[in-house]
Short mmCIF file of C-alpha atoms in Angstrom, two decimals:
data_model
loop_
_atom_site.label_atom_id
_atom_site.label_comp_id
_atom_site.label_asym_id
_atom_site.label_seq_id
_atom_site.Cartn_x
_atom_site.Cartn_y
_atom_site.Cartn_z
CA MET A 1 0.09 -0.01 0.06
CA GLN A 2 1.48 3.37 -1.01
CA LEU A 3 0.40 6.00 1.42
CA ALA A 4 0.63 9.73 1.51
CA TYR A 5 1.26 11.40 4.90
CA SER A 6 4.76 11.75 6.44
CA ASN A 7 3.94 14.26 9.31
CA ASP A 8 3.68 11.66 12.04
CA ARG A 9 2.86 12.96 15.46
CA LEU A 10 0.79 12.11 18.50
CA ALA A 11 -2.32 14.11 18.77
CA SER A 12 -4.79 15.06 21.59
CA ARG A 13 -7.35 13.01 22.76
CA MET A 14 -11.04 13.47 21.45
CA PRO A 15 -14.42 12.23 22.63
CA ALA A 16 -15.83 8.90 21.53
CA ASP A 17 -18.82 6.79 21.28
CA PRO A 18 -19.61 3.17 22.09
CA SER A 19 -22.54 0.71 21.79
CA ALA A 20 -22.09 -2.44 19.95
CA ALA A 21 -25.32 -4.41 19.01
CA GLY A 22 -25.62 -7.14 21.49
CA GLU A 23 -22.45 -6.28 23.49
CA ALA A 24 -22.08 -5.34 27.10
CA GLU A 25 -20.70 -1.88 27.27
CA VAL A 26 -17.80 -1.13 29.36
CA GLU A 27 -18.41 1.03 32.44
CA SER A 28 -17.62 4.63 31.81
CA SER A 29 -15.31 4.88 34.66
CA VAL A 30 -12.88 2.55 32.78
CA ILE A 31 -13.05 4.86 29.79
CA GLU A 32 -12.44 7.92 32.06
CA TRP A 33 -9.47 6.16 33.47
CA LEU A 34 -8.02 5.39 30.17
CA LEU A 35 -8.61 8.79 28.80
CA HIS A 36 -7.09 10.73 31.81
CA ASP A 37 -5.38 8.68 34.38
CA ASP A 38 -2.99 6.13 33.29
CA GLN A 39 0.43 6.96 31.71
CA VAL A 40 1.45 3.40 31.17
CA MET A 41 -1.64 2.59 29.05
CA ARG A 42 -0.97 5.83 27.12
CA GLU A 43 2.52 4.51 26.22
CA CYS A 44 1.13 1.17 25.38
CA PHE A 45 -1.43 2.79 22.93
CA THR A 46 1.42 4.97 21.49
CA HIS A 47 3.64 1.91 20.78
CA ALA A 48 0.77 -0.04 19.13
CA ALA A 49 -0.22 2.80 16.94
CA GLU A 50 3.40 3.24 15.81
CA ILE A 51 3.94 -0.43 15.05
CA LEU A 52 0.62 -0.59 13.21
CA LYS A 53 1.57 2.34 10.96
CA SER A 54 4.90 0.84 10.23
CA VAL A 55 3.58 -2.62 9.34
CA THR A 56 0.45 -1.39 7.29
CA GLY A 57 1.87 1.73 5.76
CA ALA A 58 -1.47 3.44 6.56
CA ALA A 59 -1.61 7.12 6.57
CA ILE A 60 -3.22 7.23 10.09
CA THR A 61 -3.29 4.82 12.83
CA ALA A 62 -4.82 5.31 16.26
CA ILE A 63 -6.49 3.65 19.33
CA VAL A 64 -10.14 4.56 19.62
CA LEU A 65 -11.95 4.49 22.86
CA LEU A 66 -15.81 4.33 22.97
CA ASP A 67 -18.39 5.64 25.26
CA GLU A 68 -22.12 5.89 24.87
CA GLU A 69 -21.99 8.98 22.68
CA HIS A 70 -18.62 9.79 21.34
CA GLN A 71 -15.33 8.40 19.81
CA HIS A 72 -12.24 9.35 21.68
CA TYR A 73 -8.88 9.16 19.91
CA ARG A 74 -5.90 8.21 21.69
CA ALA A 75 -2.27 8.06 20.27
CA GLU A 76 -3.07 9.01 16.67
CA VAL A 77 -0.18 8.78 14.38
CA GLY A 78 -0.31 10.57 11.05
CA MET A 79 -2.52 13.45 11.95
CA ALA A 80 -4.75 14.93 14.71
CA MET A 81 -8.29 13.44 14.11
CA PRO A 82 -11.34 15.57 14.26
CA LEU A 83 -14.18 14.98 16.87
CA VAL A 84 -16.53 12.46 15.69
CA SER A 85 -19.83 11.29 17.41
CA ARG A 86 -20.26 7.49 17.79
CA ALA A 87 -23.24 7.43 15.59
CA ARG A 88 -21.29 8.76 12.68
CA SER A 89 -18.02 6.83 13.22
CA LEU A 90 -16.57 3.83 11.37
CA ALA A 91 -15.41 2.38 14.80
CA ASP A 92 -19.04 1.81 15.78
CA TYR A 93 -19.24 -0.72 12.98
CA ALA A 94 -15.79 -2.20 13.75
CA VAL A 95 -16.76 -3.26 17.34
CA ARG A 96 -19.89 -5.15 16.40
CA ASP A 97 -18.02 -8.45 16.37
CA ASP A 98 -14.57 -9.97 17.26
CA GLU A 99 -13.32 -10.23 13.67
CA LEU A 100 -11.10 -7.78 11.87
CA PHE A 101 -13.14 -5.12 10.31
CA VAL A 102 -11.91 -4.11 6.85
CA ILE A 103 -13.25 -1.56 4.23
CA GLU A 104 -11.15 -1.49 1.19
CA ASP A 105 -12.89 1.53 -0.28
CA ALA A 106 -15.56 3.33 1.86
CA HIS A 107 -16.50 5.57 -1.04
CA ARG A 108 -18.01 2.63 -2.80
CA ASP A 109 -20.02 1.40 0.24
CA THR A 110 -23.33 3.09 0.87
CA ARG A 111 -23.31 2.28 4.64
CA PHE A 112 -20.89 5.05 5.28
CA ASN A 113 -22.61 7.85 3.40
CA ASP A 114 -23.10 9.68 6.71
CA CYS A 115 -19.67 9.00 8.20
CA MET A 116 -17.73 12.20 8.99
CA LEU A 117 -14.36 10.67 8.34
CA VAL A 118 -15.47 9.52 4.94
CA GLN A 119 -17.40 12.57 3.84
CA ARG A 120 -14.87 15.07 5.27
CA HIS A 121 -11.17 15.50 5.83
CA PRO A 122 -9.19 13.17 5.85
CA PHE A 123 -11.77 11.51 3.43
CA VAL A 124 -11.00 7.98 4.57
CA ARG A 125 -11.48 5.25 1.99
CA PHE A 126 -9.52 2.36 3.43
CA TYR A 127 -10.23 1.46 6.99
CA ALA A 128 -9.29 -1.59 9.16
CA ALA A 129 -10.01 -1.89 12.87
CA LEU A 130 -10.09 -4.66 15.50
CA ALA A 131 -12.19 -4.39 18.68
CA LEU A 132 -10.56 -4.09 22.13
CA ARG A 133 -11.93 -5.47 25.22
CA ALA A 134 -11.65 -4.76 28.96
CA PRO A 135 -10.46 -7.58 31.35
CA HIS A 136 -14.25 -8.61 31.83
CA GLY A 137 -15.03 -8.81 28.26
CA GLU A 138 -16.73 -5.32 27.69
CA ILE A 139 -15.95 -3.43 24.56
CA VAL A 140 -13.50 -0.59 25.17
CA GLY A 141 -12.82 0.63 21.68
CA ALA A 142 -10.74 -0.41 18.65
CA LEU A 143 -7.19 -0.45 17.13
CA CYS A 144 -7.63 1.07 13.68
CA ALA A 145 -5.69 2.17 10.57
CA MET A 146 -7.06 4.39 7.80
CA ASP A 147 -6.02 6.04 4.62
CA PRO A 148 -7.44 8.41 2.05
CA GLN A 149 -6.67 5.95 -0.71
CA PRO A 150 -8.26 2.45 -1.20
CA GLY A 151 -6.24 -0.50 0.13
CA ARG A 152 -6.13 -3.97 1.41
CA LEU A 153 -4.34 -6.10 3.98
CA ASP A 154 -2.17 -9.25 3.50
CA ASP A 155 -2.31 -12.03 6.05
CA GLY A 156 0.75 -10.85 7.85
CA GLN A 157 -0.68 -7.44 8.36
CA ARG A 158 -4.03 -9.00 9.55
CA GLY A 159 -2.02 -11.05 11.94
CA VAL A 160 -0.10 -7.93 13.37
CA PHE A 161 -3.75 -6.50 14.31
CA HIS A 162 -4.35 -9.57 16.40
CA HIS A 163 -0.85 -9.54 18.09
CA LEU A 164 -1.28 -5.96 19.02
CA ARG A 165 -4.71 -6.46 20.50
CA ALA A 166 -3.39 -9.25 22.62
CA MET A 167 -0.53 -6.91 23.85
CA ILE A 168 -2.92 -4.01 24.70
CA GLU A 169 -5.47 -6.13 26.34
CA ASN A 170 -2.80 -8.02 28.46
CA ASP A 171 -1.45 -4.57 29.57
CA LEU A 172 -4.97 -3.42 30.34
CA LYS A 173 -5.62 -6.51 32.41
CA MET A 174 -2.44 -6.01 34.39
CA ARG A 175 -3.01 -2.35 34.86
CA THR A 176 -6.64 -2.87 35.96
CA ALA A 177 -5.45 -5.23 38.59
CA THR A 178 -3.29 -2.45 40.09
CA ALA A 179 -5.99 0.29 39.88
CA ILE A 180 -9.19 -1.51 40.84
CA ASP A 181 -10.29 -2.81 44.44
CA PRO A 182 -10.99 -6.47 43.78
CA LEU A 183 -13.94 -6.59 46.02
CA THR A 184 -15.93 -3.58 45.05
CA GLN A 185 -14.56 -3.00 41.55
CA LEU A 186 -14.12 0.70 42.29
CA TYR A 187 -10.87 2.42 42.19
CA ASN A 188 -8.52 1.30 45.05
CA ARG A 189 -7.16 3.71 47.62
CA ARG A 190 -3.95 4.44 45.98
CA PHE A 191 -5.24 4.86 42.56
CA LEU A 192 -8.25 7.00 43.87
CA LEU A 193 -5.76 9.29 45.73
CA GLU A 194 -3.39 9.57 42.68
CA SER A 195 -6.54 10.41 40.50
CA ILE A 196 -7.76 13.07 42.82
CA ALA A 197 -4.37 14.69 43.02
CA ARG A 198 -3.88 14.77 39.26
CA ARG A 199 -7.56 16.03 38.57
CA TRP A 200 -7.17 18.71 41.21
CA LYS A 201 -3.94 19.79 39.63
CA GLU A 202 -5.28 19.78 36.13
CA ALA A 203 -8.42 21.90 37.19
CA ARG A 204 -8.75 25.30 35.77
CA ASP A 205 -9.01 28.46 38.03
CA GLY A 206 -12.70 29.00 38.96
CA ASP A 207 -13.68 25.16 38.71
CA VAL A 208 -15.44 23.78 41.67
CA MET A 209 -14.46 20.37 42.91
CA GLY A 210 -16.48 18.30 45.33
CA SER A 211 -14.92 16.20 47.81
CA VAL A 212 -17.24 13.39 49.32
CA VAL A 213 -16.77 10.77 51.97
CA VAL A 214 -19.20 7.96 52.33
CA ASP A 215 -19.35 5.52 55.27
CA VAL A 216 -21.45 2.46 55.72
CA ASP A 217 -23.33 2.88 58.97
CA TRP A 218 -22.84 0.26 61.84
CA PHE A 219 -20.83 -1.82 59.52
CA LYS A 220 -18.75 -3.50 62.30
CA GLN A 221 -21.98 -4.57 63.84
CA TYR A 222 -23.21 -5.94 60.39
CA ASN A 223 -20.02 -8.05 60.17
CA ASP A 224 -20.46 -9.21 63.80
CA THR A 225 -24.08 -10.21 63.10
CA TYR A 226 -23.84 -11.78 59.66
CA GLY A 227 -20.28 -12.66 59.09
CA HIS A 228 -17.48 -11.31 56.97
CA GLN A 229 -18.66 -13.23 53.66
CA ALA A 230 -22.16 -11.35 54.07
CA GLY A 231 -20.14 -8.16 54.80
CA ASP A 232 -18.16 -8.33 51.55
CA HIS A 233 -21.46 -9.00 49.62
CA CYS A 234 -22.98 -5.92 51.37
CA LEU A 235 -20.07 -3.80 50.30
CA ARG A 236 -20.25 -4.96 46.71
CA ARG A 237 -23.93 -3.98 46.52
CA VAL A 238 -23.30 -0.41 48.21
CA ALA A 239 -20.41 0.12 45.82
CA SER A 240 -22.74 -0.63 42.82
CA VAL A 241 -24.94 2.21 43.85
CA MET A 242 -21.75 4.48 44.09
CA GLN A 243 -20.62 3.34 40.62
CA ALA A 244 -24.06 4.17 39.13
CA ALA A 245 -23.76 7.70 40.55
CA ALA A 246 -20.28 7.95 39.05
CA ASP A 247 -21.49 6.72 35.67
CA ASN A 248 -24.31 9.34 35.55
CA GLU A 249 -22.20 12.24 36.77
CA ARG A 250 -18.71 13.52 36.41
CA ILE A 251 -17.54 11.54 39.56
CA VAL A 252 -14.45 9.64 40.38
CA ALA A 253 -15.30 7.01 42.83
CA GLY A 254 -13.19 4.70 45.00
CA ARG A 255 -12.90 2.56 48.17
CA MET A 256 -10.75 4.18 50.85
CA GLY A 257 -10.63 1.15 52.94
CA GLY A 258 -12.99 -0.97 54.97
CA GLU A 259 -16.45 0.49 54.67
CA GLU A 260 -15.27 3.91 53.69
CA PHE A 261 -15.52 5.38 50.19
CA GLY A 262 -14.27 8.60 48.55
CA LEU A 263 -15.72 10.52 45.64
CA LEU A 264 -14.27 13.44 43.69
CA VAL A 265 -16.99 15.39 41.82
CA LEU A 266 -15.66 17.47 38.92
CA ASP A 267 -17.42 20.76 37.95
CA ALA A 268 -19.59 20.55 41.07
CA HIS A 269 -22.57 22.72 41.80
CA PRO A 270 -23.96 22.76 45.35
CA ALA A 271 -27.69 22.05 44.47
CA VAL A 272 -26.84 19.34 41.88
CA LEU A 273 -24.27 17.67 44.21
CA GLU A 274 -26.60 17.66 47.15
CA HIS A 275 -29.36 16.01 44.95
CA THR A 276 -26.80 13.45 43.62
CA LEU A 277 -25.70 12.61 47.10
CA GLU A 278 -29.33 12.32 48.34
CA THR A 279 -30.05 9.89 45.41
CA LEU A 280 -27.00 7.88 46.44
CA ARG A 281 -28.05 7.71 50.06
CA ARG A 282 -31.57 6.64 49.13
CA GLY A 283 -30.24 4.17 46.56
CA VAL A 284 -28.42 2.31 49.30
CA ALA A 285 -31.28 2.38 51.67
CA GLU A 286 -33.65 1.00 48.90
CA LEU A 287 -31.28 -2.01 48.45
CA ALA A 288 -33.14 -3.07 51.70
CA ILE A 289 -30.27 -5.19 52.89
CA GLU A 290 -31.32 -6.47 56.31
CA HIS A 291 -29.23 -5.01 59.16
CA ARG A 292 -30.69 -6.34 62.54
CA ALA A 293 -27.92 -4.48 64.43
CA SER A 294 -28.92 -1.05 63.07
CA PRO A 295 -31.76 0.94 64.66
CA LEU A 296 -32.80 1.55 61.00
CA GLY A 297 -33.20 -2.25 60.32
CA VAL A 298 -31.48 -1.87 56.90
CA VAL A 299 -28.00 -1.04 55.66
CA THR A 300 -27.68 2.82 55.09
CA VAL A 301 -24.82 5.30 54.55
CA SER A 302 -23.69 8.48 56.00
CA ILE A 303 -22.21 11.12 53.77
CA GLY A 304 -20.19 14.43 54.12
CA ALA A 305 -19.22 16.57 51.32
CA ALA A 306 -17.35 19.88 50.85
CA LEU A 307 -17.00 22.26 47.77
CA THR A 308 -13.78 23.99 46.87
CA ARG A 309 -13.39 26.65 44.09
CA ILE A 310 -10.03 26.24 42.39
CA THR A 311 -7.57 29.19 42.81
CA GLU A 312 -3.83 29.42 43.02
CA LEU A 313 -4.05 29.15 46.81
CA SER A 314 -6.41 26.16 46.70
CA ARG A 315 -4.80 24.22 43.83
CA PRO A 316 -2.23 22.34 46.18
CA ALA A 317 -4.87 21.75 48.84
CA HIS A 318 -6.96 18.77 47.70
CA ARG A 319 -6.38 17.01 51.01
CA ASP A 320 -8.13 20.17 52.77
CA GLY A 321 -11.23 19.42 50.69
CA PHE A 322 -11.39 15.95 51.98
CA ALA A 323 -10.66 16.94 55.53
CA SER A 324 -13.73 19.25 55.35
CA ALA A 325 -15.78 16.34 53.81
CA ASP A 326 -14.70 14.13 56.72
CA ARG A 327 -15.72 16.63 59.33
CA ALA A 328 -19.23 16.82 57.45
CA LEU A 329 -19.24 13.08 57.63
CA TYR A 330 -18.74 13.22 61.40
CA SER A 331 -21.75 15.63 61.61
CA SER A 332 -23.88 13.18 59.58
CA LYS A 333 -22.96 10.49 62.21
CA HIS A 334 -23.33 12.60 65.17
CA ASN A 335 -26.79 13.67 63.93
CA GLY A 336 -28.25 10.11 63.52
CA ARG A 337 -26.63 8.70 60.36
CA ASN A 338 -28.37 7.70 57.08
CA ARG A 339 -28.00 11.52 56.04
CA VAL A 340 -26.00 13.83 53.74
CA THR A 341 -24.21 16.82 55.34
CA MET A 342 -22.61 19.59 53.18
CA ALA A 343 -19.81 21.45 54.75
#
């Protein structure tokens, strides 16, 4: 394949879109992590895109991450790719099965009449992509190569796609093991604290960050009454409510240890945050997990939250936000538990 571009460079990340027919979608927290929080995976993506370009000769190679609405580009080689919605992307077709997806000339295929990459610069004609999966099997995105000229792949080039996918998915599996709490599937304490520090540092002046601490009420008594295996099951169910909140809002959620959880809320607004946290509190109570050692009869959570507007003075002080949230949590506990207190 004789291809045109020579101005190789890595480009900025873009938003992406995911929903493969019949496939379980990856949790948005994993996409957030891959987009913003892991340097090791960024380097893995870069190496894969560079190798793929060298082997295929394609003008552009990239890793594409998919969420529900958008297509996010990572580690593009060849040019910076424009923002594309998932509904108008080629990757949305590519992730519908596990086979290598190849279009030799998109201009001759009416399926792609509305595809932005085909109809606008870089006017893609050749496109090849292979779906990428998270450790539990959910679709994360795709490894792709594209070119403004028609093209095809030989057997050796097709094999490289599969070898690179195995490399990426293996690295993702190992990195997930170091970032995720195995019991709750939320971020673990170390990774949560690293993410909080990084997001706080990257925030712009004037942004408002929400620091939240969540504690399961009378959890020691729950373990004493029902046993540690039941306690683990309880924490998993509580964490699922927290993950649902994180998926619906711009929230980074993790387990701080034991029965305590931490949330960082990006672009927080007081009324919205309080509503979100009340929904979380009610969601846990509505699980209706029996708790005979609680005066409330079911498992509940107490929540403390604080808001910080980012300035030059507050930028290094992410710990202060969580210290305020911790004091608010103490107030929730002191005033009867099963409540939200805003500092």
